[in-house]
Tab-separated table of C-alpha atoms in Angstrom:
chain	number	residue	atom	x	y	z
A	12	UNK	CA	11.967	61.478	5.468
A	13	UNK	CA	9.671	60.395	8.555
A	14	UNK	CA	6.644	59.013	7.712
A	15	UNK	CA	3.527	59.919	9.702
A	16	UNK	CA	2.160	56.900	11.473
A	17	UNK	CA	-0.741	56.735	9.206
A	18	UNK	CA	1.580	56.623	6.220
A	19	UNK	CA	3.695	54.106	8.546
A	20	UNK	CA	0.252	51.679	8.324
A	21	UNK	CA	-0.186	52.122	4.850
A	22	UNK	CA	3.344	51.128	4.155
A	23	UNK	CA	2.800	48.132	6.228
A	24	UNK	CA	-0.196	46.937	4.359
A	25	UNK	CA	1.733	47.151	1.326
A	26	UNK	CA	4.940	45.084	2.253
A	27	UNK	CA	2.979	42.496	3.983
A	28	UNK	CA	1.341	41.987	0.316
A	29	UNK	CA	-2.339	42.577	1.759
A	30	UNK	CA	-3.746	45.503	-0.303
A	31	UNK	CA	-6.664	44.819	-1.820
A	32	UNK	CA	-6.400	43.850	-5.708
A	33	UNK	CA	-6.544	46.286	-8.302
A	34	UNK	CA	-8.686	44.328	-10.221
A	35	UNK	CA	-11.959	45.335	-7.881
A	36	UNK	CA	-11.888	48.863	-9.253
A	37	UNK	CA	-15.731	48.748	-8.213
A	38	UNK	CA	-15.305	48.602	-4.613
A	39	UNK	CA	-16.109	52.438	-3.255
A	40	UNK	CA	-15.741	53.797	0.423
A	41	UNK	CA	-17.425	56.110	2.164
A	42	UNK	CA	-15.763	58.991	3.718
A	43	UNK	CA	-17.677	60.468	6.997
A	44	UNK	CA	-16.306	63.130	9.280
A	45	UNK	CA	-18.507	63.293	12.261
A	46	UNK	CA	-16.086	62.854	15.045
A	47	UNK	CA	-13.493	64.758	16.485
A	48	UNK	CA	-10.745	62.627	16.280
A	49	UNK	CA	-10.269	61.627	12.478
A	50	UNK	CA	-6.449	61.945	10.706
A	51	UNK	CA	-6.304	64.912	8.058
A	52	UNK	CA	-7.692	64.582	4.348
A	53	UNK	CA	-4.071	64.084	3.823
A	54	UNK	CA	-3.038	61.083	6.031
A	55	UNK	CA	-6.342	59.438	4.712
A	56	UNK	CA	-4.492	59.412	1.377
A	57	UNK	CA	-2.108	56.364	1.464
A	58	UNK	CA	-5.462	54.651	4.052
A	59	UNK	CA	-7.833	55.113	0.728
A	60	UNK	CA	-5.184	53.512	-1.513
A	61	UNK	CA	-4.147	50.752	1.171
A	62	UNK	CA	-6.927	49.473	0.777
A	63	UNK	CA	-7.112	49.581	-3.329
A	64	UNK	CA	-10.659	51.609	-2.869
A	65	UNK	CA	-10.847	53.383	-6.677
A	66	UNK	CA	-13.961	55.435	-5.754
A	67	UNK	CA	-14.728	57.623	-2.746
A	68	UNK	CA	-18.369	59.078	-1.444
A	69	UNK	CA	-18.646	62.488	0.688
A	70	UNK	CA	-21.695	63.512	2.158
A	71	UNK	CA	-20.514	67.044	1.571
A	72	UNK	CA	-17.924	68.647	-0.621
A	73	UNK	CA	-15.080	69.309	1.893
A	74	UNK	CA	-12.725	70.956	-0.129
A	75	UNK	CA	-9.526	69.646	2.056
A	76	UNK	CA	-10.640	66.121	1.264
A	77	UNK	CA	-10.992	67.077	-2.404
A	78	UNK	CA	-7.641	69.024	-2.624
A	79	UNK	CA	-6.016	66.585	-0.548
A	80	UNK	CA	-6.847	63.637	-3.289
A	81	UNK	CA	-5.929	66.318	-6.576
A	82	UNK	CA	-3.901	63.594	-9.378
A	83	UNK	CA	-4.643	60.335	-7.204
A	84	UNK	CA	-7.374	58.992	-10.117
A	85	UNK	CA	-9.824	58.230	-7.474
A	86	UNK	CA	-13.553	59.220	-7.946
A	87	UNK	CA	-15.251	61.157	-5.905
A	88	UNK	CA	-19.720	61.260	-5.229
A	89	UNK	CA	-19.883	64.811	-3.261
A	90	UNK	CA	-22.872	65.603	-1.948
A	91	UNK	CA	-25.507	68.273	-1.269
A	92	UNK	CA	-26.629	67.922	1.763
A	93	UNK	CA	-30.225	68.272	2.899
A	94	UNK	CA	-30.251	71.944	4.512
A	95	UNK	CA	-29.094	73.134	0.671
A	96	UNK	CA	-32.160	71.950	-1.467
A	97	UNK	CA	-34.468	74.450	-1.152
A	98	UNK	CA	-32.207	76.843	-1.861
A	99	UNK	CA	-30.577	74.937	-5.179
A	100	UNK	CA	-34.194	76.208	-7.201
A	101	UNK	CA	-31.563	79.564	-7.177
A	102	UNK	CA	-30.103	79.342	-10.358
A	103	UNK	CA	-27.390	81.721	-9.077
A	104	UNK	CA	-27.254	79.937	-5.374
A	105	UNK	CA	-26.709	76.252	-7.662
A	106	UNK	CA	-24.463	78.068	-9.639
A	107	UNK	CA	-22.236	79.585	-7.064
A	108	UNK	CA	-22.490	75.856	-5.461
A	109	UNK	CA	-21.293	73.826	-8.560
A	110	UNK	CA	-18.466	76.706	-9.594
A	111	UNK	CA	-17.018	76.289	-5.686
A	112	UNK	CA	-17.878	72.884	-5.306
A	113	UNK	CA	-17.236	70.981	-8.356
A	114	UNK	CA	-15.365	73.046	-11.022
A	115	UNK	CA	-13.010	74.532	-8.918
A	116	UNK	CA	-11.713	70.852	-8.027
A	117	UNK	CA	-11.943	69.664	-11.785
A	118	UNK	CA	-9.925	68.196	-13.659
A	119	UNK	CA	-7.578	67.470	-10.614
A	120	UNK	CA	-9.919	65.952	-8.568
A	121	UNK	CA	-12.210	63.287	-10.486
A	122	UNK	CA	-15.531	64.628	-9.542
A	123	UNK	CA	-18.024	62.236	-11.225
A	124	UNK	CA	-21.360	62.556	-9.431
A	125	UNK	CA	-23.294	64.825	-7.329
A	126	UNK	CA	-25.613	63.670	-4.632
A	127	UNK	CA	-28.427	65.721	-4.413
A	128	UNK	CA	-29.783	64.923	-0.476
A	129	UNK	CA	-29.632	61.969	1.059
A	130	UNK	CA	-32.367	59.555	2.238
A	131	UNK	CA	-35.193	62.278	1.648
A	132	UNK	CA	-38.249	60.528	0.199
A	133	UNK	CA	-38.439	58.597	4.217
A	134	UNK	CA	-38.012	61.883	5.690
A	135	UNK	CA	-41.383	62.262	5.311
A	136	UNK	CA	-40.819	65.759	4.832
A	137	UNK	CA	-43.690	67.227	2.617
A	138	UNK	CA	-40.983	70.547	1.916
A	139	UNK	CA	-37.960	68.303	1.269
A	140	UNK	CA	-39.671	66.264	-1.248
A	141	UNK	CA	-40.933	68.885	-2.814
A	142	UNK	CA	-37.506	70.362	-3.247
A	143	UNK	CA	-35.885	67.438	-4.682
A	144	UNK	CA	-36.397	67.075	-7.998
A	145	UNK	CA	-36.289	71.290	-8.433
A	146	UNK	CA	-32.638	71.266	-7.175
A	147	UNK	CA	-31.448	68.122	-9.130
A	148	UNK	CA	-32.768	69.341	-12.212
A	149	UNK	CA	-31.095	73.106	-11.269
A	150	UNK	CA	-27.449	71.561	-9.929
A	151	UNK	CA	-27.576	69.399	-13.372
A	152	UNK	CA	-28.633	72.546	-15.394
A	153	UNK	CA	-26.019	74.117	-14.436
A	154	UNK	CA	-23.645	71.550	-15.386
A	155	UNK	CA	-24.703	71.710	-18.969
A	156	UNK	CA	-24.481	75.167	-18.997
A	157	UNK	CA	-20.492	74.579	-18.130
A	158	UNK	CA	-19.732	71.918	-20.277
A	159	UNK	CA	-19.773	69.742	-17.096
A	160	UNK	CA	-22.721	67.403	-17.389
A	161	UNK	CA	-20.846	64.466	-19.283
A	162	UNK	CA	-18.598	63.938	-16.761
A	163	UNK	CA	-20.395	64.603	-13.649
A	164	UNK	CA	-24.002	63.344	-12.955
A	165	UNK	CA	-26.505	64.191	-11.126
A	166	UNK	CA	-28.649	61.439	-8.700
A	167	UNK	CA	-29.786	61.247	-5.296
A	168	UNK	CA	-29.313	58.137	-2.792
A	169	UNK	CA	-32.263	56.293	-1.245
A	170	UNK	CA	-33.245	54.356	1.870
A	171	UNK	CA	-34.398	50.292	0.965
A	172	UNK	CA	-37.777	51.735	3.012
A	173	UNK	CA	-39.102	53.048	-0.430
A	174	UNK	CA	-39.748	49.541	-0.994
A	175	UNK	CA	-43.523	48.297	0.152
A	176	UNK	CA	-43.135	44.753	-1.253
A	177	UNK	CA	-39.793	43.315	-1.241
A	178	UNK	CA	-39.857	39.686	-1.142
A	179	UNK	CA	-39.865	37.763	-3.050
A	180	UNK	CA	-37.698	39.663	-4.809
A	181	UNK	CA	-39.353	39.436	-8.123
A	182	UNK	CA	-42.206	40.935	-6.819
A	183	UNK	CA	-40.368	44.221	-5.542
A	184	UNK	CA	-42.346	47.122	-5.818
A	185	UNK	CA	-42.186	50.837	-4.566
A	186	UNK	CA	-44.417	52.210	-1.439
A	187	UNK	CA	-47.781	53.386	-3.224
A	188	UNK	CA	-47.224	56.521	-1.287
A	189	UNK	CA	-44.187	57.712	-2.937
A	190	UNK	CA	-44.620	56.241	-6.449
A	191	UNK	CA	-45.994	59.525	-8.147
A	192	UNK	CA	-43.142	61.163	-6.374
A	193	UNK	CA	-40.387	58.414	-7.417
A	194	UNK	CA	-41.717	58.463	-10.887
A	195	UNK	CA	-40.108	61.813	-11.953
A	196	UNK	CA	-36.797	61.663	-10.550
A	197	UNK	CA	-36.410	58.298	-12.327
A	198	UNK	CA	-37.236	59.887	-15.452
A	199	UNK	CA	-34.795	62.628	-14.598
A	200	UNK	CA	-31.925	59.618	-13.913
A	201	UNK	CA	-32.819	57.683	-17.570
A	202	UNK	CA	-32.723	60.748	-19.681
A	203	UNK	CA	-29.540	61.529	-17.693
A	204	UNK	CA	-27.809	58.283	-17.436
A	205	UNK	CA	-27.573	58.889	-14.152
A	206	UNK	CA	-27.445	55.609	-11.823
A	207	UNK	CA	-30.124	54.908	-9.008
A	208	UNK	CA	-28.997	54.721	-5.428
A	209	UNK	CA	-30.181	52.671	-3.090
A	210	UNK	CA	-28.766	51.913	0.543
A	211	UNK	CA	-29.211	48.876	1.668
A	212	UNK	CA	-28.192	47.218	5.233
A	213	UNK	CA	-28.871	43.686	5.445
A	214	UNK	CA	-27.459	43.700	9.658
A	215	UNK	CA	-30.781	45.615	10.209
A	216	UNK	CA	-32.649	42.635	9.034
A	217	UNK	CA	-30.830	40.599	10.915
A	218	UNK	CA	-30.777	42.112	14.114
A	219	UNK	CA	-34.588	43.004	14.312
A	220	UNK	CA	-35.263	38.635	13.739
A	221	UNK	CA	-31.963	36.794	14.349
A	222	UNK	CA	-33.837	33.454	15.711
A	223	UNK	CA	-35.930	33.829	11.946
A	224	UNK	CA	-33.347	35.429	9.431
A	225	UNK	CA	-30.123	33.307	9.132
A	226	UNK	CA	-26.591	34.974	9.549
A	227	UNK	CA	-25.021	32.879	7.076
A	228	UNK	CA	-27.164	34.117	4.692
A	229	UNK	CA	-27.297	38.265	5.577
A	230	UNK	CA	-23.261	36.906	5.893
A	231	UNK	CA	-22.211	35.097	2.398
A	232	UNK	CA	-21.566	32.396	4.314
A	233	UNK	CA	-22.458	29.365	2.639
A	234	UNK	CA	-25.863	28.563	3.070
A	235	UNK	CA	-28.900	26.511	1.570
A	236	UNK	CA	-30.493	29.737	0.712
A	237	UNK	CA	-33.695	30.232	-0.830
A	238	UNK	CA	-35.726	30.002	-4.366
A	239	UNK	CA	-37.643	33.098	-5.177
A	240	UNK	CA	-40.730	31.515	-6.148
A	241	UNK	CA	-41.783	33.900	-8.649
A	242	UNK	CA	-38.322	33.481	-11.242
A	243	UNK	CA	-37.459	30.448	-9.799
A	244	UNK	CA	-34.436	32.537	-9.363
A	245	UNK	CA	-32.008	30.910	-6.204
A	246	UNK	CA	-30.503	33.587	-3.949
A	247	UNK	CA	-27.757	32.659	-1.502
A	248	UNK	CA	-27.313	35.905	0.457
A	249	UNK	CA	-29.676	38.950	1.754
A	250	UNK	CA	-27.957	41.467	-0.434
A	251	UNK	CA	-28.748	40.072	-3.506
A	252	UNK	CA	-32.034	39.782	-2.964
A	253	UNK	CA	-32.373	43.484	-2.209
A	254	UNK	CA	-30.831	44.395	-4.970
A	255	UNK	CA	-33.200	42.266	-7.033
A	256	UNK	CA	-36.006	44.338	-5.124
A	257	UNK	CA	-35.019	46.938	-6.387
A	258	UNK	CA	-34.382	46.098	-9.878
A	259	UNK	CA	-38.180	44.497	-9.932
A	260	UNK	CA	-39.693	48.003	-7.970
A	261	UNK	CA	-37.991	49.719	-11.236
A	262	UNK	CA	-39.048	47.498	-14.225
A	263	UNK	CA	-42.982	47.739	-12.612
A	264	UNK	CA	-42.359	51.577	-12.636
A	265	UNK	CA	-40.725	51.043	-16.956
A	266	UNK	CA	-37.070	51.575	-16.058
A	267	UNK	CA	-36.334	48.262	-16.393
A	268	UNK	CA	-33.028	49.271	-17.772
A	269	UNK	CA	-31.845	51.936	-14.869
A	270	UNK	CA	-28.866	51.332	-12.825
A	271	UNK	CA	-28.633	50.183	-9.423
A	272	UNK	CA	-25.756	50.928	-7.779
A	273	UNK	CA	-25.885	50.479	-3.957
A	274	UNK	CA	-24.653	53.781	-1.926
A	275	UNK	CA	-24.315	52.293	1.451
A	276	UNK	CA	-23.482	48.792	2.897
A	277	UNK	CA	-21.899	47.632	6.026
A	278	UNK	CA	-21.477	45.852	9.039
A	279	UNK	CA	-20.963	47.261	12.307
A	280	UNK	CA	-17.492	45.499	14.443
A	281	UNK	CA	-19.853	46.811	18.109
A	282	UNK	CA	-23.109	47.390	18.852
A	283	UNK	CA	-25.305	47.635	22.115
A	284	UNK	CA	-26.435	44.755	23.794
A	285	UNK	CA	-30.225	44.558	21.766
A	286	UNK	CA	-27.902	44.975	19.037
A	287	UNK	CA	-27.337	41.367	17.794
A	288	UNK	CA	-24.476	40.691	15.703
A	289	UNK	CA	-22.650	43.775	15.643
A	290	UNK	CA	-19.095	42.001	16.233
A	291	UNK	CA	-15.553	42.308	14.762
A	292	UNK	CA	-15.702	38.783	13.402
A	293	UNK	CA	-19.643	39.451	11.311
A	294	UNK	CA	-18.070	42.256	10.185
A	295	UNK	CA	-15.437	41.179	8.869
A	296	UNK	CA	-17.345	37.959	7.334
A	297	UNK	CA	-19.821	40.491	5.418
A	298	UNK	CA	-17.009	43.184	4.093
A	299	UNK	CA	-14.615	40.426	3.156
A	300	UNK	CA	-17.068	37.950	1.673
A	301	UNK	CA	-18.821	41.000	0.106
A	302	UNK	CA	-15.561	42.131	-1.307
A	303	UNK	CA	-13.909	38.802	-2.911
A	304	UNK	CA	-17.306	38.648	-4.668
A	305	UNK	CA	-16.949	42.051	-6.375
A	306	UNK	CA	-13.496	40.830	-7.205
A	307	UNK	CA	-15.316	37.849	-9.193
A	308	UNK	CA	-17.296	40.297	-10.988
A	309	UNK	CA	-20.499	38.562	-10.196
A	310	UNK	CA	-23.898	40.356	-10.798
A	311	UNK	CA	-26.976	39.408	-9.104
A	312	UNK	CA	-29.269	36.476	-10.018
A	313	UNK	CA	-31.474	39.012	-11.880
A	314	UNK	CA	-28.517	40.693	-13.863
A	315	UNK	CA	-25.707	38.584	-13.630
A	316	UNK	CA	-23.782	40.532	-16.221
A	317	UNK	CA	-24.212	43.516	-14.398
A	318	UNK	CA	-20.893	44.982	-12.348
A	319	UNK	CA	-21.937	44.931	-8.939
A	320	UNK	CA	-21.392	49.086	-7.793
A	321	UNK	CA	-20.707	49.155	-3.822
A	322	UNK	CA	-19.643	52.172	-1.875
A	323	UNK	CA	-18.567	50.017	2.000
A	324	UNK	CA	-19.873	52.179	4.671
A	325	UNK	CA	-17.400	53.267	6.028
A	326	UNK	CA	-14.195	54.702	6.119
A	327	UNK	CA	-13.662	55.473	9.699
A	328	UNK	CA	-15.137	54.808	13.290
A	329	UNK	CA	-16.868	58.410	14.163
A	330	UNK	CA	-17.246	59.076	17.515
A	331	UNK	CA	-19.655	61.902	17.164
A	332	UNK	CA	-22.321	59.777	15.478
A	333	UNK	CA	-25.566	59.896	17.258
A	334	UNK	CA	-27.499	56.448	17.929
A	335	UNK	CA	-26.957	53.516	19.332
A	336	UNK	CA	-22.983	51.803	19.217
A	337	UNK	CA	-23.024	50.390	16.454
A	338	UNK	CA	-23.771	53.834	14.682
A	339	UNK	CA	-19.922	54.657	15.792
A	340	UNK	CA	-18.202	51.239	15.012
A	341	UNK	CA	-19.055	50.849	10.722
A	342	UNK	CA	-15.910	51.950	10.090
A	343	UNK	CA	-12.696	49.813	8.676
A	344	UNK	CA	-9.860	52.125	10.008
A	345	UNK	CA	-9.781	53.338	13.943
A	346	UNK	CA	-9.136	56.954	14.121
A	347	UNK	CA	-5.346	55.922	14.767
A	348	UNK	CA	-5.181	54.847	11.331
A	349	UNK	CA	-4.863	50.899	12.283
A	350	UNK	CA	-7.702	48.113	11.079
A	351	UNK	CA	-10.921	48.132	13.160
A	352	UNK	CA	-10.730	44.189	12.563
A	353	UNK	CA	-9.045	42.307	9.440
A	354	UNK	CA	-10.817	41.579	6.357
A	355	UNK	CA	-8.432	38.443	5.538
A	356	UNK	CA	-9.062	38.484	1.791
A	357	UNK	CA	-6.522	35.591	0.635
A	358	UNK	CA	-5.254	35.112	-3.000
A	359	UNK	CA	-7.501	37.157	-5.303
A	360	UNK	CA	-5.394	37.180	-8.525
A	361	UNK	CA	-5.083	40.527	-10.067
A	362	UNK	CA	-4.548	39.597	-13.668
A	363	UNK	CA	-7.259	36.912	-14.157
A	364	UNK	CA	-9.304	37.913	-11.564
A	365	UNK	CA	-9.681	34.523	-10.059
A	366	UNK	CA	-8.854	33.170	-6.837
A	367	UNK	CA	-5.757	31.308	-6.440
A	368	UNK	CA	-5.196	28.602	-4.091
A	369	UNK	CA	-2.144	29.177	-1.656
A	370	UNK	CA	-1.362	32.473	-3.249
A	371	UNK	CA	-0.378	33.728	0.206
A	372	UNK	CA	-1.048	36.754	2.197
A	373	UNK	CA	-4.038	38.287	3.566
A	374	UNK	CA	-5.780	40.973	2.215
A	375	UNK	CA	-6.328	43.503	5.439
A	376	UNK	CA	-9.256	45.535	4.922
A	377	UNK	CA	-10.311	48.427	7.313
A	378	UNK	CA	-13.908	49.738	7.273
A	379	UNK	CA	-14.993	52.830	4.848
A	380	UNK	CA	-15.534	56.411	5.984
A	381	UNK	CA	-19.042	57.903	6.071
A	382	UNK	CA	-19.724	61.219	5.266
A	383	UNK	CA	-19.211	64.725	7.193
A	384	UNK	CA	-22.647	66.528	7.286
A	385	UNK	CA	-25.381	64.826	4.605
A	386	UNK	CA	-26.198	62.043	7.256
A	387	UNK	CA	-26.463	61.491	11.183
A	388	UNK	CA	-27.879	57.860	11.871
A	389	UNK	CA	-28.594	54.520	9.724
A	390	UNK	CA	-32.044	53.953	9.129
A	391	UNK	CA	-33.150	50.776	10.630
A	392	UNK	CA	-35.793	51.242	7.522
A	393	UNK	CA	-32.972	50.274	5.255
A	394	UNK	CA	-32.306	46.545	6.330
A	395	UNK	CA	-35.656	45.299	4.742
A	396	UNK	CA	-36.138	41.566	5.578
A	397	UNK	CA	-36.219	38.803	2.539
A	398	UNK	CA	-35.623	35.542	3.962
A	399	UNK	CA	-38.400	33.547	4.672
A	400	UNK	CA	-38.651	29.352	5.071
């Protein structure tokens, strides 16, 4: 049988021993389609489990991806894009949705979570916000109306910019503006068990004060790092601490006990010239060193027994993606199918999920895909600024 060249790169990954470890079941992708050059659902197949990603994100429901990955065991977040909410208060419109959507996929295709919008409270968009809440409440009706709602939830991913304080991070606490907007959806996540979402892009930070924030910490590179003042808490990279934000913005709100799981994260490999440290080399620093700590199962300095849930954004390169560069250079895999820019992951031991000296091999990463219709551009808004001397 002749194996496709994508198939062909897989196959490489595998005998040279670099696929990431099974053991980091929480590491996610997302899967974006705006371009015009992208392999078929199909050949992203072996790419997805080349890179030992359990859990997928759409920004839409494209049934070819969803049909292409029918009996793999990966997880799926499809999404509900934008244009769609006012017209989810249509209990037959969400119900026509969900049936083609969602439970015409199931069981074959592990559908566990719906993303209702994306980004929509810093739209500032008096007619999306309103329509928010009314169509996650309707798509997550419906659900319990087909026997559906304990397997698939129901949530909606935010930009960091819903955050008006965020450092220190103890002292994170939700834009005053949006608060008696926030409040209800949150309720709607806890008596759900739905997760929150946050996106969070610490390269934004970064680029907007390089000479002030330091790479090696927005990098996990080793650093001195810095004491939140208010916990006494000691936070070694950006990431953290925005998590943390977000975890403190919740508590101040009473959901203390809600979920964070972070949506999108990445590091462009190219960027224009204003665009400082978009390179192959940062990029691979922050999605390696990002990924061997998931592997360690280490939570945050605020909930260090906490799994740490990261979709990588993203999947491919898409060369359709408006913006600057580095809007078209997130991704892990080139178009072709080959690595954007090795991860070089070395010795992560799969059974005791430890690192092992001299284990040998490289784990060879390749960049997430974003999604196909639910976003266009990166908020700058989202790589909120924490460090400070």
């Amino acid at each position: 049988m002749e194996l496709s060249r994508f198939q062909y790169s897989a196959l490489v990954f595998l005998i040279s021993g670099i696929v990431l470890p099974a053991v980091v079941t929480a590491v996610g992708i997302n899967y974006g389609q705006i371009a015009n050059n992208l392999p078929s659902p199909d050949d992203v197949v072996p790419l997805v489990r080349s890179i030992g990603a359990s859990r997928v994100k759409l920004y839409d429901a494209d049934p070819r991806v969803l049909r292409s990955f029918a009996n793999t065991g990966v997880e799926f977040i499809v999404g509900l894009g934008n244009e769609y909410l006012s017209k989810m208060k249509d209990p037959e419109k969400a119900l026509a949705w969900v049936k083609a959507n969602v439970q015409a996929h199931l069981p074959d295709t592990n559908i566990t979570c719906i993303t209702v919008g994306n980004e929509i409270l810093t739209f500032n968009d008096t007619s999306l916000n309103d329509n928010l809440l009314p169509a996650m409440q309707s798509i997550h009706a419906i659900l319990v109306n087909l026997g559906l709602d304990k397997q698939v939830s129901v949530t909606t991913a935010h930009s960091l910019a819903i955050l008006e304080t965020s450092y220190p991070p103890s002292a994170g606490a939700f834009r005053r503006d949006l608060v008696d907007c926030i409040t209800p959806i949150l309720n709607f996540n806890a008596k759900t068990g739905a997760p929150f979402l946050i996106n969070a892009y610490p390269f934004f930070a970064y680029k907007a004060n390089p000479k002030q924030v330091p790479l090696d910490f927005v990098l996990f590179q080793p650093n001195q790092g810095v004491v939140d003042t208010g916990s006494n808490l000691h936070y070694d990279n950006m990431l953290f601490a925005q998590i943390d934000a977000v975890y403190s913005a919740l508590a101040s709100l009473g959901f203390k006990k809600l979920p964070v799981h972070i949506s999108e994260t990445g590091w462009p490999s190219k960027g224009d010239e204003d665009e400082t440290g978009a390179t192959p080399e940062n990029a691979k620093k922050y999605n390696g060193n990002l990924i061997k700590l998931m592997s360690q199962k280490r939570g945050t300095p605020m909930r260090p027994n906490s799994d740490l849930n990261i979709y990588v954004f993203a999947l491919f390169n898409e060369n359709m993606k408006p913006g600057p560069t580095s809007e078209r250079n997130y991704g892990l895999f080139k178009p072709d199918g080959t690595p954007a820019y090795p991860l070089g992951l070395s010795g992560i031991d799969v059974s005791s999920n430890t690192t092992t000296p001299g284990s040998g091999g490289n784990v060879t990463l390749t960049p997430p895909a974003t999604s196909s219709t639910g976003y266009l551009s990166i908020s700058s808004a989202t790589g909120l600024c924490f460090f400070r001397y």
